[in-house]
Short mmCIF file of C-alpha atoms and ligand atoms in Angstrom, two decimals:
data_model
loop_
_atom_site.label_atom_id
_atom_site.label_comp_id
_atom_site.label_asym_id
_atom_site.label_seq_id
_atom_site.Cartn_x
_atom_site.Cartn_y
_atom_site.Cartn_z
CA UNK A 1 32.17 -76.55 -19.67
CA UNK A 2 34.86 -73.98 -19.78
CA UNK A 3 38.17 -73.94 -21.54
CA UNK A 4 41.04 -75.43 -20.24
CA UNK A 5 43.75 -72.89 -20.40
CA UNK A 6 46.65 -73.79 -22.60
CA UNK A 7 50.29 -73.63 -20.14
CA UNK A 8 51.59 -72.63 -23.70
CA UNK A 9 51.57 -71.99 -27.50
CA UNK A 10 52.03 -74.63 -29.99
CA UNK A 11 49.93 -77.06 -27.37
CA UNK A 12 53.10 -77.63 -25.78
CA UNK A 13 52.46 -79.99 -22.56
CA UNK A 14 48.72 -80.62 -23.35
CA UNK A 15 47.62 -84.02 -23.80
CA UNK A 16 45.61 -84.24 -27.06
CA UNK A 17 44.47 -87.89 -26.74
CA UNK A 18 45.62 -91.48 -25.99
CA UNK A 19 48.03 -93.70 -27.52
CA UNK A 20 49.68 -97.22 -27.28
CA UNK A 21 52.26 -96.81 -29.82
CA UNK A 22 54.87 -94.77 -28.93
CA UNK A 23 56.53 -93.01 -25.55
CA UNK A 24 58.62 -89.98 -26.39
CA UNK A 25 61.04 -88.68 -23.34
CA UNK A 26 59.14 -90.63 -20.66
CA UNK A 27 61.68 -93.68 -19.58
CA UNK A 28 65.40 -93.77 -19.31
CA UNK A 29 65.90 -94.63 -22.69
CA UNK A 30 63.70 -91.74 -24.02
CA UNK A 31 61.74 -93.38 -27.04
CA UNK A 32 60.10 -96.70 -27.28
CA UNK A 33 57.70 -98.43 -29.45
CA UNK A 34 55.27 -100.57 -28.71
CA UNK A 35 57.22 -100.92 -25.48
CA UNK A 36 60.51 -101.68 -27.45
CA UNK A 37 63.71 -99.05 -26.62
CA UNK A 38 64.43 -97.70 -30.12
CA UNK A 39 68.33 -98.56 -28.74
CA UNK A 40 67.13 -102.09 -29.31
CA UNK A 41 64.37 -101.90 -32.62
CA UNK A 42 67.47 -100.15 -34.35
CA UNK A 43 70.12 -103.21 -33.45
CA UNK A 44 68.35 -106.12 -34.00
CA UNK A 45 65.33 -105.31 -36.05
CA UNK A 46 64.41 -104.68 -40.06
CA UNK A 47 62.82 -101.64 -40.47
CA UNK A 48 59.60 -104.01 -42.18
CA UNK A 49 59.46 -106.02 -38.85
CA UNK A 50 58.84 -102.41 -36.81
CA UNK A 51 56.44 -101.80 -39.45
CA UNK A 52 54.19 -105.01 -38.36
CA UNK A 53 54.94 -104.34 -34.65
CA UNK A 54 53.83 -100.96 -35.30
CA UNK A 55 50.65 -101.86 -37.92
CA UNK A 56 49.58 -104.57 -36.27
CA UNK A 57 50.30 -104.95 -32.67
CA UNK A 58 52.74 -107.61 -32.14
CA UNK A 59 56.42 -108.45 -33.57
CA UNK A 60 55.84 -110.76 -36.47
CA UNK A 61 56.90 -114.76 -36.14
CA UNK A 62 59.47 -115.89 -38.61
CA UNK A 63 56.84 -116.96 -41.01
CA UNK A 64 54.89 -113.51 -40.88
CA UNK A 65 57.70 -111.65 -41.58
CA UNK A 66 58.80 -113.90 -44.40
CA UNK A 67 55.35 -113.58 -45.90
CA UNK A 68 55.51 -109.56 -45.14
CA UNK A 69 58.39 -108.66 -46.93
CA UNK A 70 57.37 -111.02 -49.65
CA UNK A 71 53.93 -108.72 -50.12
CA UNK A 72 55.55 -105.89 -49.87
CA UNK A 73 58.19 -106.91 -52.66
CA UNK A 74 55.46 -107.63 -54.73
CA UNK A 75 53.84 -104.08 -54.48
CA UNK A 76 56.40 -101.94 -55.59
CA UNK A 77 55.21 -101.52 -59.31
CA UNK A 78 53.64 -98.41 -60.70
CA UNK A 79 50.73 -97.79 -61.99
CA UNK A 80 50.54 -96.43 -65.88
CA UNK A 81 48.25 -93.14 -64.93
CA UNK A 82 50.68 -93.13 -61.57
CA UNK A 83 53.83 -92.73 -64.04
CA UNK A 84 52.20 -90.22 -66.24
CA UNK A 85 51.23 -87.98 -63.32
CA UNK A 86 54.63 -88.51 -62.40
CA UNK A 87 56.28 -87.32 -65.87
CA UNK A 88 53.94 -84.36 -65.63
CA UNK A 89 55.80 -82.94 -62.84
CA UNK A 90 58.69 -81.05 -63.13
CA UNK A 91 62.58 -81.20 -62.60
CA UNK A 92 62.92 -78.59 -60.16
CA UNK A 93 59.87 -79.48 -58.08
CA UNK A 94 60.61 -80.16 -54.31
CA UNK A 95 60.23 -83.88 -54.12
CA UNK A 96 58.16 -83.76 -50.96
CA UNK A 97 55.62 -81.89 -52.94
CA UNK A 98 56.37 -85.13 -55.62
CA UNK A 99 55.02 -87.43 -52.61
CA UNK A 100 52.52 -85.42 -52.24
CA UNK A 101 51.00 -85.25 -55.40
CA UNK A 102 52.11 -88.93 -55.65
CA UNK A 103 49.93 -90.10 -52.51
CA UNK A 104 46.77 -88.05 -53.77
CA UNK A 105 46.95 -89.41 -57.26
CA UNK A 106 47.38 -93.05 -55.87
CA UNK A 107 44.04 -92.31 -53.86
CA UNK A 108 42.22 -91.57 -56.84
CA UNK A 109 43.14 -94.98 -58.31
CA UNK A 110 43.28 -97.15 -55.58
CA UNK A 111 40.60 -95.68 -53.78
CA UNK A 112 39.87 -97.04 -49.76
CA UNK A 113 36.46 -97.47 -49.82
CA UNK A 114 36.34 -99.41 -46.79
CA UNK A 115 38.18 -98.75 -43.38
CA UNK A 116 38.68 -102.93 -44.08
CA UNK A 117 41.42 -101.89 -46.78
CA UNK A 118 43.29 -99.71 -44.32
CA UNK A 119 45.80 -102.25 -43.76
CA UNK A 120 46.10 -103.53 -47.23
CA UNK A 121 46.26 -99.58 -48.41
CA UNK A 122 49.11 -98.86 -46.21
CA UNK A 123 51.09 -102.13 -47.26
CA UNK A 124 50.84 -100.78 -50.40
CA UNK A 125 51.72 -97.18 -49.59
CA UNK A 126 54.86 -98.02 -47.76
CA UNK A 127 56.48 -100.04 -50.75
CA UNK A 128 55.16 -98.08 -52.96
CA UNK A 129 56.51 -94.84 -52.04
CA UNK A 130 59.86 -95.19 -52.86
CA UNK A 131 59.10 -96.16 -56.35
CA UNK A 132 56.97 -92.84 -56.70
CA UNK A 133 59.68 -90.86 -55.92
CA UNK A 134 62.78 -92.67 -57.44
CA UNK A 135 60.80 -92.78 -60.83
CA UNK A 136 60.01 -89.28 -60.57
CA UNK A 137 63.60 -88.38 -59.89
CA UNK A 138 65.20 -90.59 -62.20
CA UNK A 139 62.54 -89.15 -65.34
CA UNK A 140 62.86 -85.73 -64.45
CA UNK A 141 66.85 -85.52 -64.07
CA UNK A 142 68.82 -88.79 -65.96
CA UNK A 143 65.58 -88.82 -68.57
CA UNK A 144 65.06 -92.78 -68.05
CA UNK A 145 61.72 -94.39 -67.70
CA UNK A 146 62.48 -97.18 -64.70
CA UNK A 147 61.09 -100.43 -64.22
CA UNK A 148 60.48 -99.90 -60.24
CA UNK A 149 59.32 -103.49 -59.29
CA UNK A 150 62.94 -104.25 -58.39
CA UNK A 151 63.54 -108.09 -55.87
CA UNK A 152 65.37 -106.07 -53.05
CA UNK A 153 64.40 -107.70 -49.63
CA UNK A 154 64.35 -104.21 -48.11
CA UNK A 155 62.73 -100.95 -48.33
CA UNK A 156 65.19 -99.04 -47.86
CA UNK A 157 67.68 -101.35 -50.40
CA UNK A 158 64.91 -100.88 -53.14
CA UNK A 159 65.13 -97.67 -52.78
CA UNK A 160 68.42 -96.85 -52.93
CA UNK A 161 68.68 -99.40 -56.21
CA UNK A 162 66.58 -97.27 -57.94
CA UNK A 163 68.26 -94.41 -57.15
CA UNK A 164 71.32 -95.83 -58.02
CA UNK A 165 70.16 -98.36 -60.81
CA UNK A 166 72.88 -100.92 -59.05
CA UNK A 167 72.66 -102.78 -56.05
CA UNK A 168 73.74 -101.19 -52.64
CA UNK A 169 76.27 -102.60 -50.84
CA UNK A 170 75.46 -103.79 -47.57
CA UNK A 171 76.70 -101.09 -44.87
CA UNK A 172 74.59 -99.03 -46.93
CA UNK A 173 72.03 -101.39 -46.77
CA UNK A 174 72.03 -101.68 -43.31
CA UNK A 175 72.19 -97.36 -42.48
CA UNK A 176 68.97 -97.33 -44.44
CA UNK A 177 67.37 -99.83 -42.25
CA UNK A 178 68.38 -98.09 -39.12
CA UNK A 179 67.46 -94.63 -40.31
CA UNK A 180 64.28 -95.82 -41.35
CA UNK A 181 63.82 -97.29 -37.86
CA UNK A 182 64.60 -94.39 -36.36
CA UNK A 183 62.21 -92.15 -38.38
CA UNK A 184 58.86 -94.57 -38.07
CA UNK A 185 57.42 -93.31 -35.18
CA UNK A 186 57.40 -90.36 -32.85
CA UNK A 187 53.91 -90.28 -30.61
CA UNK A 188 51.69 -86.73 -31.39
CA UNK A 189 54.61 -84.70 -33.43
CA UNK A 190 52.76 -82.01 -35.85
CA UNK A 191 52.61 -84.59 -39.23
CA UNK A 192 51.03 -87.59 -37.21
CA UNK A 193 48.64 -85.06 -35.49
CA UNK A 194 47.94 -84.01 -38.87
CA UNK A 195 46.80 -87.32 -40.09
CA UNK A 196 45.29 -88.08 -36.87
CA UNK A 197 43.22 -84.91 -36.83
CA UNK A 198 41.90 -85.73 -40.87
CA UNK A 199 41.25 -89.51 -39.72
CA UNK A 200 39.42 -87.96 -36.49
CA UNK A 201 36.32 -86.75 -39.70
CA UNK A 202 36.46 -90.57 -41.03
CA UNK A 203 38.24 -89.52 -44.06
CA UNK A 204 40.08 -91.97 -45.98
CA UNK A 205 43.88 -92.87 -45.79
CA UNK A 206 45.27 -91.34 -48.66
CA UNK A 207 44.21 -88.06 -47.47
CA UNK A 208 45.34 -88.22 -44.43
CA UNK A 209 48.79 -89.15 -45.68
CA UNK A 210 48.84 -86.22 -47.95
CA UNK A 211 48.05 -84.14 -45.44
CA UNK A 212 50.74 -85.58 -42.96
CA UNK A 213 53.36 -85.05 -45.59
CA UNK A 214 52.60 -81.62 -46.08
CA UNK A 215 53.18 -80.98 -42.39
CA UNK A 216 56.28 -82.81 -42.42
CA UNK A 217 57.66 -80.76 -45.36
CA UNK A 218 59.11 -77.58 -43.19
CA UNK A 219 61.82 -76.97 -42.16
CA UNK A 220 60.92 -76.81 -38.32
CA UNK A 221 59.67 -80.53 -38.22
CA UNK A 222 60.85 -83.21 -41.25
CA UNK A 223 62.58 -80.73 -43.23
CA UNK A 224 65.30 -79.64 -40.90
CA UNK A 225 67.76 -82.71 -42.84
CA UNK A 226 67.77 -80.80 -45.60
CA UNK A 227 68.14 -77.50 -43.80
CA UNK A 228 71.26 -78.82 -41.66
CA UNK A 229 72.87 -80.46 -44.83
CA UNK A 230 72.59 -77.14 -47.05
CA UNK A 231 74.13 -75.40 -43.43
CA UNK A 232 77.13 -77.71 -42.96
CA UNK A 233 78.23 -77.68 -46.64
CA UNK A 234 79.21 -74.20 -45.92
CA UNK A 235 81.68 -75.12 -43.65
CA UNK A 236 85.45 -76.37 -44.95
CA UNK A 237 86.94 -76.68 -41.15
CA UNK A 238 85.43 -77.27 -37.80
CA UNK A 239 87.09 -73.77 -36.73
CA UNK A 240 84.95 -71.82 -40.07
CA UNK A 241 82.06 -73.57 -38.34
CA UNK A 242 82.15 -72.68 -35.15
CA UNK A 243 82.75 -69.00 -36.32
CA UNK A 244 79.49 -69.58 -38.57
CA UNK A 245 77.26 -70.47 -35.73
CA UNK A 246 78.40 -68.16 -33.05
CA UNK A 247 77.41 -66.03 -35.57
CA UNK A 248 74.00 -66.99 -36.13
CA UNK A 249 73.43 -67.51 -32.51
CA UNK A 250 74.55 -63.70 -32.22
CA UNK A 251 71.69 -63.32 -34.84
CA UNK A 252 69.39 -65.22 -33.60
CA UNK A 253 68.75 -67.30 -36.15
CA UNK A 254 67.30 -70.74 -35.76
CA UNK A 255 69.62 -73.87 -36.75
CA UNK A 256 68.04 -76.75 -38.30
CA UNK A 257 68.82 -80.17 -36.60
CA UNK A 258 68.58 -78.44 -32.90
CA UNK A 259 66.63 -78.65 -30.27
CA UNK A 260 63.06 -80.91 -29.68
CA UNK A 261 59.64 -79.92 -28.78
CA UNK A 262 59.71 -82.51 -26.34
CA UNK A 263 62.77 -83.96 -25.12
CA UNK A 264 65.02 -81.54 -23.24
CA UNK A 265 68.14 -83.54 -22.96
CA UNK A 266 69.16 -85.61 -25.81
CA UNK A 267 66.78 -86.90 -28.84
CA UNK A 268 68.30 -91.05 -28.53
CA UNK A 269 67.97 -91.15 -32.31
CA UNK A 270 71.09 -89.14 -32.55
CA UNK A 271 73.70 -91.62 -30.44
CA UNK A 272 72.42 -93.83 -33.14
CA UNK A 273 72.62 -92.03 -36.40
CA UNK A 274 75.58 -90.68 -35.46
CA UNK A 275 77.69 -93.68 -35.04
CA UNK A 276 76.72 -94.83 -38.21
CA UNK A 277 77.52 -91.60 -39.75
CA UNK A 278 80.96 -92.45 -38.01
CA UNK A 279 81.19 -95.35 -39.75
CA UNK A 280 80.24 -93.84 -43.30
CA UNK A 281 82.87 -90.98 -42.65
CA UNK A 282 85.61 -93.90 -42.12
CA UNK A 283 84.37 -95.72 -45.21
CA UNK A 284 84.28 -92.78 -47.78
CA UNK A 285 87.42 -91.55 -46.49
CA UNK A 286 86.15 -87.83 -45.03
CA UNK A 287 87.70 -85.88 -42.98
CA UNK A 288 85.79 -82.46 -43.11
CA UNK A 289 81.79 -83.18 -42.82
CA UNK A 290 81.89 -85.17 -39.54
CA UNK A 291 84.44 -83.38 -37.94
CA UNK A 292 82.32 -80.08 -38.95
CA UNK A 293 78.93 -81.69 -37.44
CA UNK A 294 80.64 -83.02 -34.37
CA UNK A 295 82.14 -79.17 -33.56
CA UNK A 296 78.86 -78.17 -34.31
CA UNK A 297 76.81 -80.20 -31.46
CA UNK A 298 79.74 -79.06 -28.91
CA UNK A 299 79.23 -75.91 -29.60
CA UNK A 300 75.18 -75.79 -29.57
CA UNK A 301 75.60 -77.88 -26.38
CA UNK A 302 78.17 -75.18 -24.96
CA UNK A 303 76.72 -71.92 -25.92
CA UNK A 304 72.89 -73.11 -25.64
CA UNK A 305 72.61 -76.22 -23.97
CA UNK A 306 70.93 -77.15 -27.45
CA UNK A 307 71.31 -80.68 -28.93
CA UNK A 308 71.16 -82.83 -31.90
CA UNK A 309 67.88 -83.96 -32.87
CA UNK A 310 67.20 -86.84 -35.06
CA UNK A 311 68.00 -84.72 -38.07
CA UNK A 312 71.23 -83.30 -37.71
CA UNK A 313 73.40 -86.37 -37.93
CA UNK A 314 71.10 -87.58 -40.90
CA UNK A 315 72.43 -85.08 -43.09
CA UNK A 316 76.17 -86.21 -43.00
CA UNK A 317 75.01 -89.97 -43.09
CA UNK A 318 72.92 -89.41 -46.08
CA UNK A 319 75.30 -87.37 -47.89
CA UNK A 320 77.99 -89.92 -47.77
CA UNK A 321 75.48 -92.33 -49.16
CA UNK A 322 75.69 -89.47 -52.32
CA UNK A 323 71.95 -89.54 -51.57
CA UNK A 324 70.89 -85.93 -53.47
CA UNK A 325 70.20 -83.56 -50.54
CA UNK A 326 66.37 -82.73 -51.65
CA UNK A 327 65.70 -86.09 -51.07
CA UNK A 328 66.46 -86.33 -47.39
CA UNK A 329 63.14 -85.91 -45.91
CA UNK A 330 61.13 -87.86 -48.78
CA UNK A 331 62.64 -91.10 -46.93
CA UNK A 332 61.54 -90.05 -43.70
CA UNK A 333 57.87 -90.18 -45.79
CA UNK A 334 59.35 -93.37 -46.44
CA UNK A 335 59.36 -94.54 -43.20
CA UNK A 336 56.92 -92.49 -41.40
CA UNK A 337 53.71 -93.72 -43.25
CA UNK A 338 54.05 -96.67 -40.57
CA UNK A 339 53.24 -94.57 -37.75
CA UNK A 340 50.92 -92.49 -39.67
CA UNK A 341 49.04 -95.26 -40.70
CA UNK A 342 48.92 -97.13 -37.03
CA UNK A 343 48.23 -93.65 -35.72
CA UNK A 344 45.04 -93.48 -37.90
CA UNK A 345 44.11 -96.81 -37.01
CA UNK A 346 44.45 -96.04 -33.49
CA UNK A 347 42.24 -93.04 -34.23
CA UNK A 348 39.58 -94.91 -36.04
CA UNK A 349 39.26 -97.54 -33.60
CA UNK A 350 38.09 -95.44 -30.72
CA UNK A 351 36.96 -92.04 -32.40
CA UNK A 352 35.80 -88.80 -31.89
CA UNK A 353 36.32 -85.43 -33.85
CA UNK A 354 38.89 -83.50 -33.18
CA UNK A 355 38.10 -80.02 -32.59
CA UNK A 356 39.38 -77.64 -29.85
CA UNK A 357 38.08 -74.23 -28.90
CA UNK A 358 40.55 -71.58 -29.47
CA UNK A 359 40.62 -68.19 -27.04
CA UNK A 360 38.82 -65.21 -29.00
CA UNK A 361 40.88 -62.05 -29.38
CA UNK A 362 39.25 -60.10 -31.94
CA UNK A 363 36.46 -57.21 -31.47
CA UNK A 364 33.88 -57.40 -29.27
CA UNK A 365 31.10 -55.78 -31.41
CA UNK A 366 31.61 -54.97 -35.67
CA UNK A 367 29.04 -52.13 -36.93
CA UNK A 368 27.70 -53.38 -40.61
CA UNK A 369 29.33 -50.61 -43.31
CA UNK A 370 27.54 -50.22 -47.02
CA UNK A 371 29.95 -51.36 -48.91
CA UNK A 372 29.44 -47.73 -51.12
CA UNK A 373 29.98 -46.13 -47.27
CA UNK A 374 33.22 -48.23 -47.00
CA UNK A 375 36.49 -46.23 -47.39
C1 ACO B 401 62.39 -85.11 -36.62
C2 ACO B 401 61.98 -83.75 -36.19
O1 ACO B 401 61.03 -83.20 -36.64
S1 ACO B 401 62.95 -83.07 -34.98
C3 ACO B 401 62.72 -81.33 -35.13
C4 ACO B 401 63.38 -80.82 -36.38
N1 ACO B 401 63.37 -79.35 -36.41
C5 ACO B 401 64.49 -78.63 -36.31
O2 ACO B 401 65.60 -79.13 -36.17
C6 ACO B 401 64.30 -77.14 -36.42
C7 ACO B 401 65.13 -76.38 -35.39
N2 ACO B 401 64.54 -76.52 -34.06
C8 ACO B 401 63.47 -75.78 -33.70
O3 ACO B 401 62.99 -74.90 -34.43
C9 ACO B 401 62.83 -76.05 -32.35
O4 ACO B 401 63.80 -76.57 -31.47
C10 ACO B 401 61.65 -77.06 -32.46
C11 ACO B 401 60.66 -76.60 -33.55
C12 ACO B 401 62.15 -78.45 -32.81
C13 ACO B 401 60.96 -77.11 -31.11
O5 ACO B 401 60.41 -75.86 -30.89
P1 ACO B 401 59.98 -75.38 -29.42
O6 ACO B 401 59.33 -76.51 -28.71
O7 ACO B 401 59.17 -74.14 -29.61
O8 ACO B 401 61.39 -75.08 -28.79
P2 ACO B 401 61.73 -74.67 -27.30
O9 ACO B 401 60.52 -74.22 -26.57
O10 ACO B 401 62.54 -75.78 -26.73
O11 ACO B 401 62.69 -73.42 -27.55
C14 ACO B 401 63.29 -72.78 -26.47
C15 ACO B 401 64.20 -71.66 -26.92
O12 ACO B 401 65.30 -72.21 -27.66
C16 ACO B 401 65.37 -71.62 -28.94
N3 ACO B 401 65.71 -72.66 -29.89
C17 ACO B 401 65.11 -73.87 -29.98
N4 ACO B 401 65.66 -74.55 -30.99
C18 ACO B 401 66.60 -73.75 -31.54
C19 ACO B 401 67.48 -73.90 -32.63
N5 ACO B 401 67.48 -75.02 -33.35
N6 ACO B 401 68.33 -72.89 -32.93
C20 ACO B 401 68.32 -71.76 -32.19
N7 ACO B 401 67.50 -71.56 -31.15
C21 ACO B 401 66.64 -72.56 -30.84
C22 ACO B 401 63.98 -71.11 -29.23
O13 ACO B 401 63.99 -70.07 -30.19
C23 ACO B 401 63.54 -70.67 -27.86
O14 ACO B 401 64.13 -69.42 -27.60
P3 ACO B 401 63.25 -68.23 -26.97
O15 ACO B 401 62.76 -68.77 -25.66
O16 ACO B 401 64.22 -67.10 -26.87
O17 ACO B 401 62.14 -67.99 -27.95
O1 OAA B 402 58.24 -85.28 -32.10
C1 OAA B 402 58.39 -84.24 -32.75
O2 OAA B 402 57.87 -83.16 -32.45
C2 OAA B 402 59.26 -84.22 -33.93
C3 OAA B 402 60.08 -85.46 -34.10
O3 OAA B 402 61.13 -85.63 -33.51
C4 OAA B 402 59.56 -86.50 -34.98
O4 OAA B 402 58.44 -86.38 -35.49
O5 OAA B 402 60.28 -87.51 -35.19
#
């Protein structure tokens, strides 16, 4: 059978395969899980309850959910080789590469032998994640040795208790949950292909999670939070910033937080994020960050019909949170492994290799050179 020709680079508009998780830019509402608008996941569920609808299939009865956040609790704990690994690794590491390494080592001593232990392996991934990284972070920079099995009913209050070492208040609480609703599932983007495309050879989980983080690292998919923070920082006044951009738009230059493979419109995580990074702005008492972001989406909107992708508004919301800025995208990790994980489910349950053709370009014909003849 012949190739199909590809209507563009990077895939773009080719279906790669099938999937009942997720719908990116295809109803009114733009994204939905499961079925669910996000518009609705983010106001009325925990980001552990979108977790089981995505995992499992179903939203979880009161009961269920009870008894998930209760395993979950009781997973967050380290293991001793874990923490030395950990120690090992040093201050000025990026800590995605810290996930990384923290993911792989975890396979090697909680191996899944068994495509039975998927589920149980990914429990155990998502709450233990935020431990790796907080007890990497807090080692490496405040020189404390943590105790990361903390009673927090949430991931995302766990994590920023470690952080921290005190308990978050609740509006904090609660932008945590949301953002990590937001960032749990987005359909084929490159990180979930990733993992779908290792899962696709019958490999086990924690390699295809290490892979997917590696993909999510740059700075065109996950890593764009980071970019757009370390960008608006610049900026002391929405005029500076304006200036700034039109500037790099003159350039050319790319600016992180912008634009979508897929949607062309609007990304509906940012309406979301960005009220709550309203809200953060009001409570910390800023009056230069969020006024700098907002001139920066009119002016992307104006000059390049360009708009705020799920990252942009992060940045602010996390940064009034005093959440350090290199550990933006490790929380999307944080959150992410859910779709990851249903993703390679999905994958495992109806499989076939993944491997596409790709259009030669090189020579037609190579003569064989000596290598004493070669120049
Ligand atoms: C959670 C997430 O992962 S969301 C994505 C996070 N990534 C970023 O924010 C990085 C910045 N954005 C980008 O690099 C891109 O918009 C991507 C990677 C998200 C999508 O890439 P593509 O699908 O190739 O973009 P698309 O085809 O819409 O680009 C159209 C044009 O707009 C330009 N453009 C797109 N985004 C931007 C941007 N952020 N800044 C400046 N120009 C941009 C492209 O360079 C392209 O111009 P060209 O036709 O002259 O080459
Ligand atoms: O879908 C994409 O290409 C990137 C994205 O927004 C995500 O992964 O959340």
């Amino acid at each position: 059978m012949a190739n199909q020709p590809l209507s563009g680079a990077g895939l773009r508009g080719q279906s790669a395969g099938e999937t009942a998780l997720c719908t990116v830019g295809k109803t009114g509402s733009g994204l939905t899980y499961r079925g669910f608008d996000i518009e609705t996941l983010a106001e009325k569920a925990t980001f552990e309850e979108v977790a089981y609808l995505l995992l499992k299939g179903a939203l979880p009865n009161r009961a269920e959910l009870d008894a998930y956040h209760a395993k979950l609790q009781s997973l967050r704990g380290l293991p001793e080789a874990l923490k030395t690994v950990l120690e090992q690794i040093p201050k000025d590491a990026h800590p995605m590469d810290v996930m990384r390494t923290g993911t792989s080592m975890l396979g090697n001593l909680e191996t899944e032998e068994s495509f039975e232990q998927q589920e149980d392996a990914t429990d155990r991934l998502l709450a233990v994640l935020p431990s790796i990284i907080c007890y990497w972070y807090r080692f490496s920079h405040d020189g404390v040795r943590i105790e990361t099995q903390t009673d927090d009913d949430s991931i995302g209050a766990h994590f920023l208790h470690l952080l921290r070492d005190e308990r978050p208040s609740q509006l904090h609480a609660d932008v945590m949950n949301v953002s990590l609703i937001l960032y749990a599932e987005h359909e084929f983007n490159a990180s979930t292909f990733t993992a779908r495309v290792c899962a696709s050879t019958l490999s086990d989980i924690h390699s295809c999670v290490t892979g997917a983080i590696g993909s999510l690292r740059g700075p065109l998919h996950g890593g764009a939070n980071e970019a757009a923070m370390a960008m608006i920082e610049n900026w002391s006044s929405p005029d500076e910033a304006e200036r700034e951009m039109l500037g790099m738009l003159e350039r050319k230059e790319k600016i992180m937080g912008f634009g979508h493979a897929i949607y062309r419109e609007s990304d509906p995580r940012n309406a979301i994020i960005k009220q709550w990074s309203k809200r953060l702005a009001d409570d910390v008492g800023d009056d230069v960050l969020y006024p700098v972001s907002v001139r920066c989406e009119e002016v992307m909107w104006r000059e390049k019909k360009l708009f705020c992708n799920a990252d942009f508004f992060h940045a602010s919301a996390y940064h009034f949170m005093d959440i350090p800025t290199k550990l933006f995208t490790p929380i999307f990790v944080m959150s992410r492994v859910s779709g990851w994980a249903a993703h390679i489910f999905e994958q495992r349950a109806k499989n076939r290799i993944i491997r596409p053709s790709a259009d030669y370009v090189g020579p037609e014909k190579s003569e064989w050179v000596p290598i004493e003849a070669r120049e």
